[in-house]
Structures are given as C-alpha cells and as structure tokens.
Short mmCIF file of C-alpha atoms in Angstrom, two decimals:
data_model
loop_
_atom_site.label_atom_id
_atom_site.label_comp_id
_atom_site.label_asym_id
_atom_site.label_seq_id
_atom_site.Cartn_x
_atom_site.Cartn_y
_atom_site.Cartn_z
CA UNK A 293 -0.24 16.44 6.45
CA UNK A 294 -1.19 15.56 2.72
CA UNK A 295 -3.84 14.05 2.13
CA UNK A 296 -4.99 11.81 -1.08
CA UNK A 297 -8.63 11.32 -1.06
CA UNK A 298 -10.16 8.43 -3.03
CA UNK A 299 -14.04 8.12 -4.21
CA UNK A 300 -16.20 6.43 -4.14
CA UNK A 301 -15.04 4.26 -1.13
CA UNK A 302 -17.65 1.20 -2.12
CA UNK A 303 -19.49 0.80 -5.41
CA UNK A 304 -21.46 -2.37 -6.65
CA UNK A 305 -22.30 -2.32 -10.31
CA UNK A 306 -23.59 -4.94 -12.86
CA UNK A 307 -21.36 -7.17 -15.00
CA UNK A 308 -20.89 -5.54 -18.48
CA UNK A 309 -20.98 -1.92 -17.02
CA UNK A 310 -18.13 0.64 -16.47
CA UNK A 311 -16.67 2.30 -12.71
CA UNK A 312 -14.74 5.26 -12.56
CA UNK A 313 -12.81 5.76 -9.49
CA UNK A 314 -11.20 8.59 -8.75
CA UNK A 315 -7.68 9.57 -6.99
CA UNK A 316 -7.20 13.59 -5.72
CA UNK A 317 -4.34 14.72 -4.09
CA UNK A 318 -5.76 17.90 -2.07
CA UNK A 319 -2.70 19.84 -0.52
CA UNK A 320 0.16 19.12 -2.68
CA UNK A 321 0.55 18.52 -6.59
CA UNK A 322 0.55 14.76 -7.52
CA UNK A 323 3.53 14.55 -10.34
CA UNK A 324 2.84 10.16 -10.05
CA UNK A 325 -0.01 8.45 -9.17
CA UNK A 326 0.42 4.33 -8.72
CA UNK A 327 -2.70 2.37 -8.60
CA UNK A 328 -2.77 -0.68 -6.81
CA UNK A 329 -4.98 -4.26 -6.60
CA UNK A 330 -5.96 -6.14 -3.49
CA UNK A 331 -7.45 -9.55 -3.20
CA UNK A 332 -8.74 -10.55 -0.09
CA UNK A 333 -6.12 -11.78 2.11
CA UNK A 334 -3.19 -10.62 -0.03
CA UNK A 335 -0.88 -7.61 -0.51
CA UNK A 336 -0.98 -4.85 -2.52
CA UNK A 337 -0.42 -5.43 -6.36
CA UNK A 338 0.70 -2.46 -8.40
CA UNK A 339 -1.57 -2.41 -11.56
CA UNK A 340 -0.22 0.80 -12.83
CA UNK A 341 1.93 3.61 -12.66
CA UNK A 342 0.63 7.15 -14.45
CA UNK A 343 2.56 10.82 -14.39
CA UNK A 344 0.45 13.94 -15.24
CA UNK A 345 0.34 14.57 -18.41
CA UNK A 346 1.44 11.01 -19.80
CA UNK A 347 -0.07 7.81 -20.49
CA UNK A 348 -0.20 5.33 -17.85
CA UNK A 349 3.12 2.46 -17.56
CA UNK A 350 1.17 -0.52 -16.91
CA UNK A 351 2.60 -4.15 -15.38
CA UNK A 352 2.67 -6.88 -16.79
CA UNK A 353 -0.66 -8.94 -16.63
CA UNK A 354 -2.33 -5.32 -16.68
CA UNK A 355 -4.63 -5.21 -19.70
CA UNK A 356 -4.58 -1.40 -20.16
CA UNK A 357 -7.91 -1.35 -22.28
CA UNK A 358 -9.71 -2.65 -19.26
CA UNK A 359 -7.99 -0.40 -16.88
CA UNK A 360 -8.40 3.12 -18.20
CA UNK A 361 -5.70 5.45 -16.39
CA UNK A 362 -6.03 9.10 -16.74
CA UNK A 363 -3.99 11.98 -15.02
CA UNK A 364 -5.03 14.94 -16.68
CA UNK A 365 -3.76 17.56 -13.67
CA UNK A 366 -1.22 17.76 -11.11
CA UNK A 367 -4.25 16.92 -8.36
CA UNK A 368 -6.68 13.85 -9.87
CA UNK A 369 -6.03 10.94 -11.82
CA UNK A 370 -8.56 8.31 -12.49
CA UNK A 371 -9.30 4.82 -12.93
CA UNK A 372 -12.00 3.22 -15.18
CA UNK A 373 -12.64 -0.27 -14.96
CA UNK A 374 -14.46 -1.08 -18.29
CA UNK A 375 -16.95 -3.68 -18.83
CA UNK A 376 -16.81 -5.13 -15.54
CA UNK A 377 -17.04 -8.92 -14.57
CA UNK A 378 -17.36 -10.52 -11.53
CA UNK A 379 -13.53 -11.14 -11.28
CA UNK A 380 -12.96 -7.47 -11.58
CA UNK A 381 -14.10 -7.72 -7.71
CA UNK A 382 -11.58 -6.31 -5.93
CA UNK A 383 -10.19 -3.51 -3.94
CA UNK A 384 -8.55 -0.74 -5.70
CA UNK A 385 -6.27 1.84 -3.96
CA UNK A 386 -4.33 4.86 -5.11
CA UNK A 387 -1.38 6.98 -3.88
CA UNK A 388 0.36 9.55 -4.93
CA UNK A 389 3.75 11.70 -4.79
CA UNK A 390 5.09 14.87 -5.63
CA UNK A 391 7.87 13.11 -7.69
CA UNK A 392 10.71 14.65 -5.89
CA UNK A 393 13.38 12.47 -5.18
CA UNK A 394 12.09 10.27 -1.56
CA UNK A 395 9.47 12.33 -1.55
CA UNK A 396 6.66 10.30 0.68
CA UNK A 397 3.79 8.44 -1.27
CA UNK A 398 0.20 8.84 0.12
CA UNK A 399 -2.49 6.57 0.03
CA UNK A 400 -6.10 6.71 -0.65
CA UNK A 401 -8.35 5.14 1.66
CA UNK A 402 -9.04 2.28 -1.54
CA UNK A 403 -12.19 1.78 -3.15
CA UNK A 404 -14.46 -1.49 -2.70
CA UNK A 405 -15.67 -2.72 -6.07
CA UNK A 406 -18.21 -5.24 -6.33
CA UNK A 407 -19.48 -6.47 -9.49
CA UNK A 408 -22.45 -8.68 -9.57
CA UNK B 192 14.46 -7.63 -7.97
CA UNK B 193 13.31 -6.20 -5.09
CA UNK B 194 11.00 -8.65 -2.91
CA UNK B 195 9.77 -8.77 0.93
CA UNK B 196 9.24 -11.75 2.81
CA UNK B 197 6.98 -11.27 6.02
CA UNK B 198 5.87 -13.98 8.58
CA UNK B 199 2.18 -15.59 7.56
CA UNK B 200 -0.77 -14.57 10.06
CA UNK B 201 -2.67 -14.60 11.74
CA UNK B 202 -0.65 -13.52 15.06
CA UNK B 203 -3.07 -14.46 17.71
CA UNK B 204 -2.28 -12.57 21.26
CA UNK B 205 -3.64 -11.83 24.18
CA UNK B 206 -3.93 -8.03 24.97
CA UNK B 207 -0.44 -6.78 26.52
CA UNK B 208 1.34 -9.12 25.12
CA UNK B 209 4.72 -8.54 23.05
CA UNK B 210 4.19 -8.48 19.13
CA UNK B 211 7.15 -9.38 16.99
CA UNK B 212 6.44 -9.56 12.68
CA UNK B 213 9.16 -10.82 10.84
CA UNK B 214 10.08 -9.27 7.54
CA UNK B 215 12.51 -9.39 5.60
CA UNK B 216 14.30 -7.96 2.19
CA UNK B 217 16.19 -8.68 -0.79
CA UNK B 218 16.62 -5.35 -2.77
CA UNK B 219 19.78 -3.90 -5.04
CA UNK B 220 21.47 -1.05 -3.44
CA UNK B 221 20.05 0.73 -0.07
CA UNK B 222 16.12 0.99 0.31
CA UNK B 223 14.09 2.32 2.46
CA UNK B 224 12.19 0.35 4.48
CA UNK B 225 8.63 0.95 6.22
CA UNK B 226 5.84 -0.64 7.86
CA UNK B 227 2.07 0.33 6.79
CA UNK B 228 -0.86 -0.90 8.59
CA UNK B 229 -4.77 -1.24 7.44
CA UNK B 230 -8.12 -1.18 9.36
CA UNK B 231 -10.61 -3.71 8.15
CA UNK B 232 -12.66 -1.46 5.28
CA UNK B 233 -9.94 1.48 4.85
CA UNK B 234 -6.73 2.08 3.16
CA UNK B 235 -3.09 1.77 4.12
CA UNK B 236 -1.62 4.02 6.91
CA UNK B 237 2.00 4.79 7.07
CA UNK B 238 3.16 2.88 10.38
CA UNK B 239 6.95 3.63 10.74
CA UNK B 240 9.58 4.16 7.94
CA UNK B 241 13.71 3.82 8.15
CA UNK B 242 16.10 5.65 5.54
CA UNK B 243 19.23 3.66 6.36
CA UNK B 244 21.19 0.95 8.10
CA UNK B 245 20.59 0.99 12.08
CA UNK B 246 17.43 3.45 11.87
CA UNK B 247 14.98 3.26 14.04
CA UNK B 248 11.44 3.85 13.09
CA UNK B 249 8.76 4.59 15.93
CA UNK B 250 5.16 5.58 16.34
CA UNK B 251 2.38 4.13 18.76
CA UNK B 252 4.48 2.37 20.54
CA UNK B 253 5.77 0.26 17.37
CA UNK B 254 9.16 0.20 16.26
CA UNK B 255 11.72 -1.31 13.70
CA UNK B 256 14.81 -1.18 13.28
CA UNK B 257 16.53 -0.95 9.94
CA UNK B 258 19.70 -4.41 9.55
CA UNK B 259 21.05 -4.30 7.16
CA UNK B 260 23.29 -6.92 7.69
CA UNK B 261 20.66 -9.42 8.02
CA UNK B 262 18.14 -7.77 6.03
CA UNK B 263 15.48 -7.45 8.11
CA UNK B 264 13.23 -5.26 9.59
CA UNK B 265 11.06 -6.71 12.37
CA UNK B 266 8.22 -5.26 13.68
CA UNK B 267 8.00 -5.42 17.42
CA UNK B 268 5.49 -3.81 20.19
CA UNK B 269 5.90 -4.39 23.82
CA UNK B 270 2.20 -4.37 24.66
CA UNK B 271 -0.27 -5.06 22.19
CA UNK B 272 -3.62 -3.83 22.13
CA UNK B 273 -7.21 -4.96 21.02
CA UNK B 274 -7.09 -2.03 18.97
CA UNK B 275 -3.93 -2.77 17.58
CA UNK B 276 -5.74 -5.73 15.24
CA UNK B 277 -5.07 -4.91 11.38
CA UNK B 278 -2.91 -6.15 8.71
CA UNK B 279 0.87 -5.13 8.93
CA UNK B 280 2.74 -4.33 5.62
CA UNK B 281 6.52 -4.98 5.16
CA UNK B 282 7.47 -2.66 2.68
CA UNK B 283 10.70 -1.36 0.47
CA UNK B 284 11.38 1.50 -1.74
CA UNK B 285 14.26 2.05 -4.00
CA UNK B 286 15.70 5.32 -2.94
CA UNK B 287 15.75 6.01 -6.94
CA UNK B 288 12.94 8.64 -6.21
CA UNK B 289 10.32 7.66 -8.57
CA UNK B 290 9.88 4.39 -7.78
CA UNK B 291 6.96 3.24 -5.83
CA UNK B 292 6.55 0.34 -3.14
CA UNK B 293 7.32 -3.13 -3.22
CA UNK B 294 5.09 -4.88 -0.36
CA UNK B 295 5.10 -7.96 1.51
CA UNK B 296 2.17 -10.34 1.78
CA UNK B 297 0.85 -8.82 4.80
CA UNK B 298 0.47 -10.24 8.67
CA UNK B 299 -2.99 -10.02 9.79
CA UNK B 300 -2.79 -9.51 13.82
CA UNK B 301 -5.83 -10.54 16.07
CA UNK B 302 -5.39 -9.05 19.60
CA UNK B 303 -7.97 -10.54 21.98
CA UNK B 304 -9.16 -9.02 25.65
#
C-alpha cells in the first residue's frame, strides 16, 4: 500500500534554532501535502495545506514565516519551523494524496519536536 | 462548516468487553466518514472508512456504520483488547476531492487485563 514516510520521528533542538522536517511519499506522486499540529491530548490541527509546485495555503492562526512549507516535487515536501521556542513543542504530522478526486490521504508516522 | 463531535475519554474497559465511541457530524452535502486510530509515539492509522449512507466500514474486528439520518457514526467492537488501547479519531471528508480531513477531538481507550 502507499506509504508516506516522515523524518526525523523525534528531534530536540534549542530555542532560537531552526527544524526541518521532512514529508516523502515513496510509491505514488504526492500532488497535496497537508501538514498537521497536535497538542497533547487533542486532535489533529491542520496548519497548512501545500500542492507541488505552489506556495503553501496556510489557516488561519498559521504564521507562514514561522512555518516554512516547501513542495518542490511530486514525492517530498517539507516543513521548517524557524526560530523555535518552547511553545513550538509539539507534534507535527504530514499526509499526502495523489489529488485525484477521493483519492485516499496517507499519513506520516508525525514527528516529535521538542524545543528546550 | 464541517465539524465532528466524539465522546470525551478515557473509555476505561476491561479486556472483552464491548467498545462503543460516539461520534458524530455536521457537514454540507455527503462526506465521507472514517475512523483513524494512533499508538502512543506514532502517527495516525486508517481504522475503517464509509463512502455513503448505510455503509459499513470493518477491519480488526471494528466497525461503523455510516447514518445519515442521525449523523453519526459510532464506533463499536464486540471484544476489546489490551492491545486495542490508542486514541480513536472521528473523522469527515468532503467528497470535493481536494479537501483534506476534518477530525474530532479524539477518544483515548484504556483496555485493562
């Protein structure tokens, strides 16, 4: 089945510094990636929304120069959390779709961010 | 807009017992509806899904069953497991194509020996 690997699965960095986290799609060509925010004990929050080739569709309460989306090809988009605080703590998880209409979305296994 | 309303955890049961997780919908025209689960540490896995009114979604024992008349979509197992303990995600999808997922809160389930 497809798969969407995420990396890294944990990272701990220091306040002030930038994460990149990366999305791939690795059988099937990723026309939509979503990126999504969870806070302990709470659902999924969709930060983002970013088709290949195009810039990122952010929500609302998203600041978009804090959360750098790119999606460069068909199979990897990425996520850069810049200058991270504390409250940037959180766990971040992809998924993707081919874009066809009801075509299936498939999730990363989310990446555990720590900022200290 | 499109919302899902799922019953607060934790569900605290006793191995073999019957699991029932409330969820329900409000969305504009006909969603689809699914159920995701998550491990403590890992991502979301794809439980069950239904396309339409009176679908039934299966797998592991699990299944749902697509009302649209009330709007729900309970989750039910006959006999839970201790390895059945993770967080259960209500979820819709406009059946525009592009959209993504709209999730509930989440039920955390605790399944003891």
């Amino acid at each position: 089945g497809a798969v969407v690997s995420q990396h890294p699965s944990r990272v701990i960095c220091k306040s002030g510094t930038s994460v990149k986290i990366e999305c791939r799609s690795l059988d099937f060509q990723a026309t939509t990636m979503f990126w999504y925010r969870q806070f302990p004990k709470q659902s999924l929050m969709l930060m983002a929304t970013s088709n290949e080739g195009s810039k990122a569709t952010y929500e609302q309460g998203v600041e978009k120069d804090k959360f750098l989306i790119n999606h460069a090809s068909l199979t990897l988009s990425t996520l850069t959390v810049t200058s991270a605080h504390p409250e940037d703590s959180s766990f971040y998880i992809c998924s993707a779709t081919t874009g066809a209409p009801n075509s299936p979305l498939h999730f990363g296994n989310g990446t555990r961010l720590t900022v200290t | 807009g499109n919302s899902v309303t799922q019953m607060e955890g934790p569900v605290t049961l006793s191995e073999e017992a019957f699991l029932t997780i409330n969820c329900t919908y409000t969305a504009t025209g006909y969603p689809s509806l699914f159920w995701y689960v998550q491990y403590p540490g890992e991502g979301l896995q794809l439980l069950l899904k239904a396309t339409k009114a009176d679908d039934k979604g299966s797998n592991k024992g699990f299944e749902a069953t697509y009302r649209k008349e009330t709007t729900s979509f309970h989750l039910e197992k006959g006999s839970v497991q201790v390895s059945d303990s993770a967080v259960y995600f209500c979820a819709l999808r406009s059946n525009s194509g592009y959209s993504t997922l709209t999730f509930g809160k989440g039920t955390m389930l605790l399944v003891s020996p």
